[in-house]
Amino acid sequence: MFKAYAKYWRKATQLSGYSSRSDYWWVFLVNSLIFLIVRIVEGVVSVSATSQLLSKGSTLSKDQLTAKVQEMTQHPTGIMLVVSIIVVLISLAILLPNISLTSRRLRDAAFPTWIAFIFGAGELYSLAGGIFGALNFAFVGFILLAIELVTYILCIFPSKYRDEEDDDSRNYD
């Protein structure tokens, strides 16, 4: 797992070559665990801030309280803003390495690599939706989500070994 993740960062900008299924899915697992931890922290901070607002808001009407909670979630401040910035920075940091890893994985399974760029557009669209709130292009979001799902399915397919392979995609140093 650690070797696959180290290779992921070593080949972060390399679109050529191949990537094995295990390399792809180990990286997927590690990135998912990182985001799980960050999202748990974000949830704890959010619940804490909401409970503080609710305890102070006993004099507010239900509509005023709802408006304050929505304002807090749409325009975070303090620790909520810091956690949101961390999520965005991590997302931006792994965007290009994810596109290149997906491109190599698709090439390894003998699928067209341009799908990786549409996958990256979907990831960027998701990130933009998280930063700027719900985007008004629901149909586009649905199409990109479907393409992401198809990309994940294509990455499950086994490697198609070819004679011209001369990289170290399946070897660990």
CSV table of C-alpha atoms in Angstrom, one decimal, residues 17-18 107-108 110 160-170:
chain,number,residue,atom,x,y,z
A,17,GLY,CA,3.0,4.2,-19.0
A,18,TYR,CA,0.8,1.8,-17.2
A,107,ARG,CA,-4.1,2.4,-20.8
A,108,ASP,CA,-3.1,-0.7,-18.8
A,110,ALA,CA,-6.5,-1.2,-23.0
A,160,LYS,CA,-3.9,-6.2,-21.0
A,161,TYR,CA,-0.2,-7.1,-21.3
A,162,ARG,CA,1.4,-5.9,-24.6
A,163,ASP,CA,4.8,-6.5,-26.1
A,164,GLU,CA,5.7,-2.8,-26.2
A,165,GLU,CA,5.6,-2.4,-22.4
A,166,ASP,CA,9.0,-1.3,-21.2
A,167,ASP,CA,8.2,0.7,-18.0
A,168,ASP,CA,8.2,-0.3,-14.4
A,169,SER,CA,4.5,0.0,-13.8
A,170,ARG,CA,4.2,-3.5,-12.2
